[in-house]
Short mmCIF file of C-alpha atoms and ligand atoms in Angstrom, two decimals:
data_model
loop_
_atom_site.label_atom_id
_atom_site.label_comp_id
_atom_site.label_asym_id
_atom_site.label_seq_id
_atom_site.Cartn_x
_atom_site.Cartn_y
_atom_site.Cartn_z
CA MET A 246 -5.93 143.00 113.63
CA THR A 247 -3.64 145.23 115.77
CA ARG A 248 -3.64 149.12 115.10
CA ILE A 249 -0.21 149.99 113.83
CA LEU A 250 1.01 153.10 114.36
CA PHE A 251 4.02 154.71 112.12
CA PHE A 252 5.91 157.74 111.86
CA ASN A 253 5.60 158.70 108.26
CA THR A 254 8.76 161.03 106.82
CA LEU A 255 6.13 162.33 104.46
CA SER A 256 3.75 163.77 106.77
CA ARG A 257 5.85 163.94 109.69
CA GLN A 258 3.73 162.55 112.23
CA LYS A 259 2.60 159.01 113.30
CA GLU A 260 -0.03 157.46 111.14
CA GLU A 261 -2.32 154.69 111.11
CA PHE A 262 -0.95 151.70 108.93
CA ARG A 263 -3.47 150.48 106.41
CA PRO A 264 -2.11 148.63 103.94
CA ILE A 265 -3.25 149.01 100.23
CA GLU A 266 -4.93 145.17 100.03
CA ASP A 267 -6.34 143.72 103.17
CA GLY A 268 -3.56 141.44 105.19
CA VAL A 269 -0.89 142.27 102.66
CA VAL A 270 2.08 144.48 102.83
CA LYS A 271 4.18 145.71 99.88
CA MET A 272 7.72 147.14 101.07
CA TYR A 273 10.76 148.07 99.54
CA THR A 274 14.24 148.70 101.04
CA CYS A 275 17.28 150.26 99.60
CA GLY A 276 19.69 147.28 99.78
CA PRO A 277 23.57 147.59 99.62
CA THR A 278 25.90 148.95 97.14
CA VAL A 279 28.37 145.56 96.79
CA TYR A 280 31.90 147.25 96.60
CA ASP A 281 33.15 146.03 99.57
CA TYR A 282 31.90 144.49 102.96
CA ALA A 283 28.80 146.36 104.72
CA HIS A 284 29.42 147.95 107.58
CA ILE A 285 27.39 147.87 110.99
CA GLY A 286 26.14 151.64 110.22
CA ASN A 287 24.46 149.81 107.20
CA PHE A 288 23.63 146.96 109.50
CA ARG A 289 21.48 149.21 111.70
CA ALA A 290 19.25 150.36 109.00
CA TYR A 291 18.81 146.81 107.91
CA VAL A 292 18.17 145.27 111.38
CA PHE A 293 15.58 148.29 111.73
CA GLU A 294 14.09 146.99 108.73
CA ASP A 295 14.02 143.36 109.71
CA ILE A 296 12.19 144.38 113.12
CA LEU A 297 9.40 145.71 110.75
CA HIS A 298 9.54 143.02 108.65
CA ARG A 299 9.25 140.44 111.51
CA PHE A 300 6.69 142.58 113.41
CA LEU A 301 4.40 143.08 110.41
CA GLU A 302 4.64 138.98 110.04
CA TYR A 303 4.01 138.90 113.73
CA ALA A 304 0.84 141.40 113.72
CA GLY A 305 -0.39 138.47 110.79
CA TYR A 306 0.35 140.38 107.74
CA ARG A 307 2.09 138.67 104.76
CA VAL A 308 5.21 140.62 103.91
CA THR A 309 6.36 140.99 100.08
CA ARG A 310 9.45 142.54 100.68
CA VAL A 311 11.94 143.52 97.72
CA MET A 312 15.81 144.65 98.54
CA ASN A 313 17.42 145.82 95.70
CA ILE A 314 21.47 145.26 95.14
CA THR A 315 23.12 148.33 93.48
CA ASP A 316 25.82 146.44 91.68
CA ILE A 317 26.94 149.36 89.37
CA ASP A 318 27.99 152.48 90.36
CA ASP A 319 31.37 154.58 90.52
CA LYS A 320 32.58 152.47 93.10
CA THR A 321 31.77 149.04 91.77
CA ILE A 322 32.91 150.27 88.60
CA ALA A 323 36.32 151.51 89.92
CA GLY A 324 36.62 148.19 91.91
CA ALA A 325 36.42 146.03 88.73
CA ILE A 326 38.95 148.31 86.77
CA ARG A 327 41.41 147.72 90.08
CA GLU A 328 40.70 144.27 89.41
CA GLY A 329 40.63 144.06 86.05
CA VAL A 330 37.76 141.71 86.29
CA SER A 331 33.81 142.01 84.92
CA LEU A 332 31.57 143.72 87.04
CA ASN A 333 29.83 140.56 87.94
CA GLN A 334 33.14 139.06 89.24
CA TYR A 335 33.99 141.98 90.98
CA THR A 336 30.54 142.35 93.20
CA GLU A 337 29.83 138.35 93.29
CA LYS A 338 32.16 138.16 96.68
CA TYR A 339 30.37 140.88 98.46
CA ILE A 340 26.82 139.96 97.43
CA LYS A 341 27.92 136.16 98.55
CA ALA A 342 29.52 138.02 101.95
CA PHE A 343 26.62 140.56 102.36
CA PHE A 344 23.99 137.19 102.16
CA GLU A 345 26.31 135.38 104.93
CA ASP A 346 26.16 138.78 107.17
CA MET A 347 22.55 138.79 106.88
CA ASP A 348 22.35 135.12 108.31
CA CYS A 349 24.62 135.79 110.75
CA LEU A 350 22.40 138.45 112.27
CA LYS A 351 19.10 136.43 111.80
CA LEU A 352 18.06 139.10 108.96
CA LYS A 353 14.88 137.70 107.26
CA LYS A 354 15.54 137.24 103.59
CA ALA A 355 13.68 139.65 101.48
CA THR A 356 11.23 137.86 98.86
CA TYR A 357 13.24 139.47 96.18
CA PHE A 358 17.20 140.85 95.68
CA PRO A 359 16.61 142.32 92.22
CA ARG A 360 20.24 143.66 90.92
CA ALA A 361 20.59 146.71 89.16
CA THR A 362 22.57 145.11 85.82
CA GLN A 363 19.74 142.59 85.56
CA HIS A 364 17.02 145.26 85.38
CA ILE A 365 18.22 147.58 82.46
CA SER A 366 15.91 147.55 80.09
CA GLU A 367 13.22 148.00 83.05
CA MET A 368 15.20 151.41 83.56
CA VAL A 369 15.19 151.91 80.03
CA SER A 370 11.42 152.11 79.43
CA LEU A 371 10.77 154.08 82.53
CA ILE A 372 13.38 156.75 81.05
CA LYS A 373 11.94 156.27 77.95
CA THR A 374 8.26 157.38 79.62
CA LEU A 375 10.04 160.12 81.29
CA ILE A 376 11.32 161.85 78.50
CA GLU A 377 7.66 161.07 76.41
CA LYS A 378 5.68 162.94 79.06
CA GLY A 379 8.00 166.03 78.87
CA HIS A 380 9.84 165.33 82.41
CA ALA A 381 13.30 164.16 80.95
CA TYR A 382 15.80 165.55 78.23
CA GLU A 383 19.35 164.76 76.86
CA LYS A 384 22.03 166.37 77.32
CA ASN A 385 25.51 165.33 75.21
CA GLY A 386 24.21 161.91 75.32
CA SER A 387 23.27 161.41 79.07
CA ILE A 388 19.62 162.17 80.00
CA TYR A 389 18.17 164.46 83.22
CA PHE A 390 15.16 164.34 85.20
CA LYS A 391 13.87 168.21 84.68
CA ILE A 392 12.55 168.95 88.46
CA SER A 393 10.80 171.89 87.28
CA SER A 394 8.80 169.45 85.60
CA PHE A 395 7.42 168.06 88.97
CA PRO A 396 5.96 170.37 91.28
CA GLY A 397 5.44 167.89 94.12
CA TYR A 398 9.35 167.90 94.39
CA GLY A 399 10.52 168.00 98.04
CA LYS A 400 7.75 166.93 99.37
CA LEU A 401 9.19 163.95 101.55
CA SER A 402 12.64 165.96 102.83
CA HIS A 403 10.76 169.13 103.19
CA TYR A 404 13.67 171.02 102.04
CA ASP A 405 13.71 174.94 100.75
CA PHE A 406 14.80 174.10 97.37
CA GLU A 407 15.27 177.68 96.69
CA ASN A 408 18.44 177.63 98.32
CA LEU A 409 19.54 173.81 97.74
CA LEU A 410 19.05 174.28 93.94
CA THR A 411 22.40 175.69 94.21
CA THR A 412 24.35 173.44 96.51
CA ASN A 413 26.10 170.28 96.54
CA THR A 414 25.14 167.64 99.01
CA ASP A 415 28.26 165.97 100.44
CA ALA A 416 27.12 162.41 100.39
CA ASP A 417 29.21 159.48 98.74
CA GLU A 418 30.34 159.35 95.18
CA TYR A 419 27.02 158.43 93.74
CA GLU A 420 25.08 161.08 95.09
CA LYS A 421 27.29 163.47 93.84
CA ASP A 422 24.40 164.96 91.53
CA GLN A 423 23.57 168.61 92.67
CA ALA A 424 20.00 169.28 93.89
CA ARG A 425 19.04 170.47 90.76
CA ASP A 426 18.49 167.99 87.52
CA PHE A 427 19.45 164.60 87.99
CA ALA A 428 21.14 161.90 85.98
CA LEU A 429 18.62 159.36 84.72
CA TRP A 430 20.93 158.32 82.34
CA LYS A 431 24.93 158.59 82.30
CA ALA A 432 26.47 158.18 78.47
CA THR A 433 29.83 156.31 78.48
CA LYS A 434 33.12 157.79 77.97
CA ASP A 435 35.93 155.58 78.79
CA GLU A 436 34.55 153.32 80.89
CA PRO A 437 34.45 149.73 80.10
CA PHE A 438 31.20 148.83 81.37
CA PHE A 439 27.96 150.12 79.32
CA TRP A 440 24.94 149.03 77.53
CA ASP A 441 23.76 149.79 74.48
CA THR A 442 19.92 150.75 74.39
CA GLU A 443 17.29 152.90 72.50
CA ILE A 444 18.51 155.57 74.92
CA GLY A 445 21.84 155.48 73.91
CA ARG A 446 24.95 153.77 75.09
CA GLY A 447 25.49 154.44 78.80
CA ARG A 448 24.70 152.89 81.97
CA PRO A 449 22.06 154.08 84.54
CA GLY A 450 21.79 156.48 87.29
CA TRP A 451 21.98 155.35 90.94
CA HIS A 452 18.33 156.96 91.81
CA ILE A 453 16.30 155.58 88.62
CA GLU A 454 17.17 151.62 89.95
CA CYS A 455 14.65 151.61 93.30
CA SER A 456 11.89 153.17 90.88
CA ALA A 457 12.06 150.49 88.33
CA MET A 458 12.57 147.82 90.44
CA SER A 459 10.12 148.61 93.17
CA MET A 460 7.57 149.10 90.81
CA LYS A 461 8.15 146.05 88.69
CA TYR A 462 7.82 143.91 91.61
CA LEU A 463 5.44 145.42 94.30
CA GLY A 464 3.40 147.71 91.45
CA GLU A 465 2.90 151.21 90.71
CA THR A 466 1.49 152.36 94.13
CA PHE A 467 3.02 150.28 97.57
CA ASP A 468 2.79 150.30 101.12
CA ILE A 469 5.97 151.12 102.67
CA HIS A 470 9.56 152.36 101.76
CA THR A 471 12.31 151.80 104.16
CA GLY A 472 16.17 153.25 104.32
CA GLY A 473 18.46 155.48 106.30
CA VAL A 474 17.75 159.29 106.94
CA ASP A 475 20.85 160.02 104.53
CA ASN A 476 18.43 158.04 102.04
CA ILE A 477 15.73 160.91 102.04
CA PHE A 478 17.56 163.54 100.21
CA PRO A 479 18.33 163.31 97.25
CA HIS A 480 17.87 159.32 96.90
CA HIS A 481 13.90 158.93 97.85
CA GLU A 482 13.04 162.30 96.93
CA ASN A 483 14.13 161.39 93.38
CA GLU A 484 12.56 157.87 93.35
CA ILE A 485 9.40 159.85 94.20
CA ALA A 486 9.72 162.49 91.27
CA GLN A 487 10.78 159.62 88.79
CA SER A 488 7.90 157.45 89.59
CA GLU A 489 5.23 159.77 90.24
CA ALA A 490 5.93 161.88 87.05
CA ALA A 491 5.93 158.49 84.92
CA THR A 492 2.59 157.37 86.46
CA GLY A 493 0.64 159.92 87.61
CA LYS A 494 -0.10 157.65 90.64
CA LYS A 495 1.24 157.79 94.15
CA PHE A 496 4.34 156.20 94.77
CA VAL A 497 4.44 155.06 98.40
CA ASN A 498 2.05 155.41 101.08
CA TYR A 499 4.53 155.23 104.39
CA TRP A 500 8.10 156.48 104.32
CA LEU A 501 9.77 155.12 107.08
CA HIS A 502 13.29 156.29 107.95
CA CYS A 503 16.06 155.54 110.49
CA ALA A 504 18.76 157.43 112.31
CA HIS A 505 22.18 156.92 112.27
CA LEU A 506 24.71 154.72 113.80
CA LEU A 507 27.43 157.17 115.38
CA VAL A 508 31.14 156.90 116.25
CA ASP A 509 31.73 159.72 118.66
CA GLY A 510 28.81 161.86 117.51
CA GLU A 511 29.56 161.27 113.44
CA LYS A 512 27.91 159.02 111.24
CA MET A 513 29.39 156.01 110.88
CA SER A 514 30.61 155.82 107.38
CA LYS A 515 33.59 154.36 105.02
CA SER A 516 34.02 157.64 103.78
CA LYS A 517 35.40 159.02 106.98
CA GLY A 518 36.84 155.50 108.21
CA ASN A 519 35.14 155.42 111.36
CA PHE A 520 33.71 152.57 110.56
CA TYR A 521 33.57 148.26 111.90
CA THR A 522 32.32 145.34 109.66
CA LEU A 523 30.70 142.85 111.17
CA ARG A 524 33.35 140.40 110.47
CA ASP A 525 35.81 143.23 112.46
CA LEU A 526 33.18 142.64 115.62
CA LEU A 527 33.12 138.83 115.40
CA LYS A 528 36.83 138.33 114.94
CA LYS A 529 37.44 140.66 118.40
CA GLY A 530 35.31 137.72 119.72
CA TYR A 531 31.55 139.78 120.08
CA HIS A 532 28.75 137.65 119.46
CA PRO A 533 26.29 138.26 116.64
CA SER A 534 23.31 138.24 119.17
CA GLY A 535 24.92 141.13 120.99
CA ILE A 536 25.51 143.15 117.79
CA ARG A 537 21.74 142.48 117.01
CA TYR A 538 20.62 143.26 120.49
CA LEU A 539 22.58 146.49 120.41
CA LEU A 540 21.12 147.71 116.60
CA MET A 541 17.48 147.11 117.77
CA THR A 542 17.14 148.16 120.93
CA THR A 543 17.54 151.68 120.87
CA HIS A 544 14.55 153.56 118.91
CA TYR A 545 14.88 153.39 115.37
CA ARG A 546 14.32 156.85 114.95
CA ASP A 547 16.79 158.09 117.49
CA PRO A 548 20.76 158.21 116.68
CA LEU A 549 22.64 155.37 118.60
CA ASN A 550 26.15 156.20 119.66
CA PHE A 551 28.81 152.95 119.18
CA THR A 552 30.58 152.06 121.68
CA GLU A 553 32.06 148.28 122.37
CA GLN A 554 31.27 149.00 126.20
CA SER A 555 27.46 149.06 124.56
CA LEU A 556 28.18 146.11 123.07
CA LYS A 557 29.37 144.23 125.91
CA GLN A 558 26.54 145.12 127.95
CA ALA A 559 23.64 144.29 124.87
CA GLU A 560 26.07 140.70 125.05
CA ASN A 561 25.34 140.63 128.97
CA THR A 562 21.51 141.16 128.52
CA VAL A 563 21.05 138.80 125.74
CA LYS A 564 22.97 136.06 127.98
CA HIS A 565 20.66 137.03 130.71
CA ILE A 566 17.65 136.21 128.28
CA GLN A 567 19.17 133.28 126.91
CA ALA A 568 20.18 131.92 130.78
CA PHE A 569 16.40 132.39 131.44
CA TYR A 570 14.96 130.39 128.39
CA GLN A 571 17.09 127.71 129.51
CA ARG A 572 16.60 127.56 133.12
CA ILE A 573 12.73 127.24 132.15
CA SER A 574 13.45 124.39 129.19
CA PHE A 575 14.84 122.51 132.43
CA ALA A 576 11.42 122.69 134.12
CA LEU A 577 9.71 120.97 131.05
CA ASN A 578 9.26 117.87 132.29
CA ASN A 579 8.54 118.85 135.90
CA GLU A 580 5.15 117.66 137.46
CA GLY A 581 2.72 120.04 139.06
CA ASN A 582 -0.40 121.75 138.35
CA SER A 583 -0.65 125.23 136.50
CA ASN A 584 -0.18 128.18 138.19
CA GLN A 585 -3.15 130.84 136.87
CA VAL A 586 -0.34 133.49 138.12
CA ILE A 587 2.03 132.62 135.15
CA GLU A 588 -0.85 132.66 132.80
CA LYS A 589 -1.83 135.94 133.37
CA TYR A 590 1.93 137.20 133.53
CA ILE A 591 1.74 135.91 130.11
CA ASN A 592 -1.15 137.64 128.61
CA GLU A 593 0.05 141.35 129.98
CA ALA A 594 3.81 140.59 128.64
CA SER A 595 2.37 139.69 125.05
CA GLU A 596 0.06 142.71 125.26
CA GLY A 597 2.58 145.06 126.33
CA PHE A 598 5.28 143.75 124.00
CA VAL A 599 2.49 143.86 120.74
CA GLY A 600 1.45 147.03 121.86
CA ALA A 601 5.25 148.99 122.38
CA LEU A 602 6.05 147.23 119.03
CA SER A 603 2.83 148.44 117.46
CA ASP A 604 3.70 152.48 118.88
CA ASP A 605 6.20 152.80 116.15
CA LEU A 606 8.24 150.29 116.78
CA ASN A 607 9.45 151.23 120.30
CA MET A 608 11.34 148.33 120.84
CA SER A 609 13.25 149.17 124.13
CA LEU A 610 9.46 149.55 126.06
CA ALA A 611 8.79 146.03 124.33
CA MET A 612 12.00 144.66 125.88
CA SER A 613 11.23 146.33 129.30
CA GLU A 614 7.90 144.27 128.95
CA VAL A 615 10.02 141.15 128.51
CA PHE A 616 12.25 141.69 131.65
CA LYS A 617 9.40 143.09 133.78
CA PHE A 618 8.05 139.20 132.65
CA MET A 619 11.05 137.44 133.66
CA HIS A 620 11.23 139.09 136.76
CA SER A 621 7.96 138.06 137.96
CA VAL A 622 8.46 134.40 136.42
CA ASN A 623 11.89 134.42 138.74
CA GLU A 624 10.50 135.49 141.61
CA ILE A 625 7.96 132.41 141.30
CA CYS A 626 10.68 129.89 140.74
CA GLU A 627 12.22 131.07 143.99
CA ARG A 628 9.08 130.60 145.94
CA THR A 629 8.07 127.11 144.13
CA LYS A 630 9.10 124.67 141.80
CA ILE A 631 7.14 125.61 138.40
CA SER A 632 5.08 122.74 136.73
CA GLY A 633 5.87 121.82 133.34
CA SER A 634 3.10 123.06 131.90
CA ASP A 635 3.87 126.25 133.03
CA ALA A 636 7.24 125.97 131.47
CA LYS A 637 5.79 125.00 128.33
CA ARG A 638 3.68 128.34 128.22
CA ILE A 639 6.47 130.50 129.30
CA ILE A 640 8.67 129.17 126.50
CA GLY A 641 5.73 129.38 123.93
CA PHE A 642 5.95 132.70 124.53
CA LEU A 643 9.72 133.33 123.98
CA GLU A 644 9.89 131.46 121.34
CA LYS A 645 6.59 133.88 120.08
CA ILE A 646 8.75 137.33 120.70
CA ASN A 647 11.59 135.43 119.45
CA GLU A 648 9.86 135.79 116.08
CA VAL A 649 10.77 139.37 116.06
CA ILE A 650 13.71 140.06 118.42
CA ALA A 651 15.38 136.71 117.27
CA VAL A 652 18.42 136.47 119.66
CA ILE A 653 17.45 133.75 121.73
CA GLU A 654 18.97 130.63 120.62
CA SER A 655 16.70 127.34 120.74
CA VAL A 656 17.80 124.70 123.70
CA GLU A 657 18.38 120.89 121.87
CA THR A 658 15.69 118.45 123.29
CA LEU A 659 16.58 115.59 124.51
CA PRO A 660 14.98 111.93 123.35
CA ASP A 661 12.51 110.41 124.86
CA GLU A 662 14.40 107.60 126.57
CA PHE A 663 16.84 110.14 128.25
CA VAL A 664 13.82 112.34 129.34
CA ASN A 665 12.22 109.29 130.79
CA LEU A 666 15.43 108.26 132.65
CA ILE A 667 15.59 111.69 133.72
CA LYS A 668 11.73 111.40 135.40
CA LYS A 669 12.78 108.11 137.10
CA ARG A 670 15.74 109.27 138.71
CA GLU A 671 13.70 112.33 140.10
CA GLN A 672 11.07 110.29 141.28
CA ALA A 673 13.91 107.93 142.78
CA ARG A 674 15.38 111.06 144.51
CA ARG A 675 11.90 112.18 145.62
CA GLU A 676 11.63 107.93 147.08
CA LYS A 677 14.97 108.75 148.64
CA ASN A 678 16.45 106.01 146.46
CA PHE A 679 19.74 107.62 145.88
CA ALA A 680 21.13 104.50 144.94
CA LEU A 681 18.90 104.28 141.77
CA ALA A 682 19.32 107.84 141.30
CA ASP A 683 23.09 107.33 140.86
CA ARG A 684 23.06 104.47 138.71
CA ILE A 685 20.76 106.25 136.16
CA ARG A 686 23.44 109.58 136.54
CA SER A 687 25.96 107.39 135.34
CA THR A 688 23.96 105.89 132.72
CA LEU A 689 23.38 109.06 131.71
CA ALA A 690 27.03 110.06 131.77
CA GLU A 691 28.27 107.39 129.49
CA SER A 692 25.86 108.71 127.05
CA GLY A 693 27.58 112.59 127.22
CA ILE A 694 24.69 113.74 129.23
CA ILE A 695 25.41 115.08 132.46
CA LEU A 696 22.80 116.12 135.22
CA GLU A 697 22.85 119.31 137.82
CA ASP A 698 19.83 119.61 140.06
CA THR A 699 18.47 123.43 140.29
CA PRO A 700 15.53 124.83 142.45
CA TYR A 701 14.31 125.09 138.52
CA GLY A 702 14.69 121.15 138.13
CA THR A 703 17.26 118.93 136.81
CA ARG A 704 19.17 120.61 134.26
CA TRP A 705 21.42 118.50 131.99
CA ILE A 706 24.20 119.48 129.45
CA ARG A 707 26.34 117.61 126.94
CA LYS A 708 29.58 116.83 127.74
P1 LIG B 804 24.60 152.37 101.48
O1 LIG B 804 25.28 151.01 100.93
O2 LIG B 804 25.60 153.41 101.49
O3 LIG B 804 23.48 153.19 99.93
O4 LIG B 804 23.54 152.58 102.48
C1 LIG B 804 23.12 151.16 102.65
C2 LIG B 804 21.87 151.40 103.75
O5 LIG B 804 22.24 151.79 105.02
C3 LIG B 804 21.09 152.78 103.20
O6 LIG B 804 19.59 152.45 103.93
C4 LIG B 804 21.32 153.70 104.14
O7 LIG B 804 20.91 154.78 104.75
C5 LIG B 804 22.06 153.10 105.37
N1 LIG B 804 23.03 153.74 106.34
C6 LIG B 804 24.58 153.48 105.69
N2 LIG B 804 25.07 154.63 107.05
C7 LIG B 804 24.39 154.35 108.13
C8 LIG B 804 24.81 154.50 109.24
N3 LIG B 804 25.83 155.13 110.18
N4 LIG B 804 23.45 154.64 110.38
C9 LIG B 804 22.30 153.61 110.27
N5 LIG B 804 22.05 153.59 108.73
C10 LIG B 804 23.36 154.00 107.80
ZN1 LIG B 805 16.69 153.16 96.51
#
């Protein structure tokens, strides 16, 4: 199997990826809080995770992936109260929208999408274990994790906790806990949404859901955990503390975090109001594949400043790749022998593509290998007509890499009777029987297929 390196936030260096079980990867992604539509900053994280997921499969691994849905927190509760509906009624709309947005950006589905509200009993039993082992305590009906009981606290964020113990984080509302003991369970006062459980009446804190749900579906130790850099502290640091304190085992082997999507140098976020949802951009006429391309091509650990100008450039690049794919498809029925040089180019491009992604998902380098390849093939096409068998190989390569990049739309293939007519017409043209060639052109036109003769062969479009 290909040797893959990932930058592990835990060790702050690139490490060779070795899964616990040969050929299998278990991966957890912190998913959306479903109180509103996700913005494209969130989607930068989900696109990075999608590339990771797709590349691991491309490299031959079987991936089991969990993405949680945070459907209980201050914001979903506030929304449900505002609209006078149940929590489920309120979040359902945004869960549906999230799945639609995922499809639109060609994000692969996780194996499981567990919802916090459906895993209360798993969280309660984890909290009970933490109390029994002396890592958690009760105060006014709420239950807190005792940070001083877990000496490893801080190993992910590499923070200086002497200072942080008295500092507030400035993150979103559900992260308001201070960097001292954090809430595992919040006693309910006047809220309408609560659960009556063995540990009292209340609702879970945010962090516990990810420990409970990841371990339920992936085991006590699993391979990869991902999120945006804002998740490192306190969320992921707390996940490690809760999970390792409860099991006594290492929670996760590789932690991968993406840098933020910025607007004018600031993190795109709901609270700053400097955000676009996917829907905003589609309404402005942008194409999903351009948005996906823009979000995936800057290295995931480098901040990416969003501008509409860069989105337009990304769209043009995708159009350029698509046009290349289409032109080569039109050559699929060409006669002629294979060209060894094309095979060599394909091998070099495949190796370059995999090599770049194996080095901590270097997508911009991987794409530059693809552009180099397209350029070389275009040069051949200018000199000679490529054969159908070469076109087939090139298409095979593009479709293979599209399993990772997912920005090329497949081109419709014509039924055999039409393909045969096009071939017959090409033969007629070679024999200078233009009357027959024109008759065939008209016959196809009657079926809504318009022909155009190009240096790459005859291309067709639907009327
Ligand atoms: P949230 O719904 O706020 O929990 O965020 C969901 C995911 O989006 C998390 O992995 C965050 O780290 C990530 N995220 C939020 N804002 C941005 C941003 N501007 N750029 C990149 N990732 C982000
Ligand atoms: Zn999480």
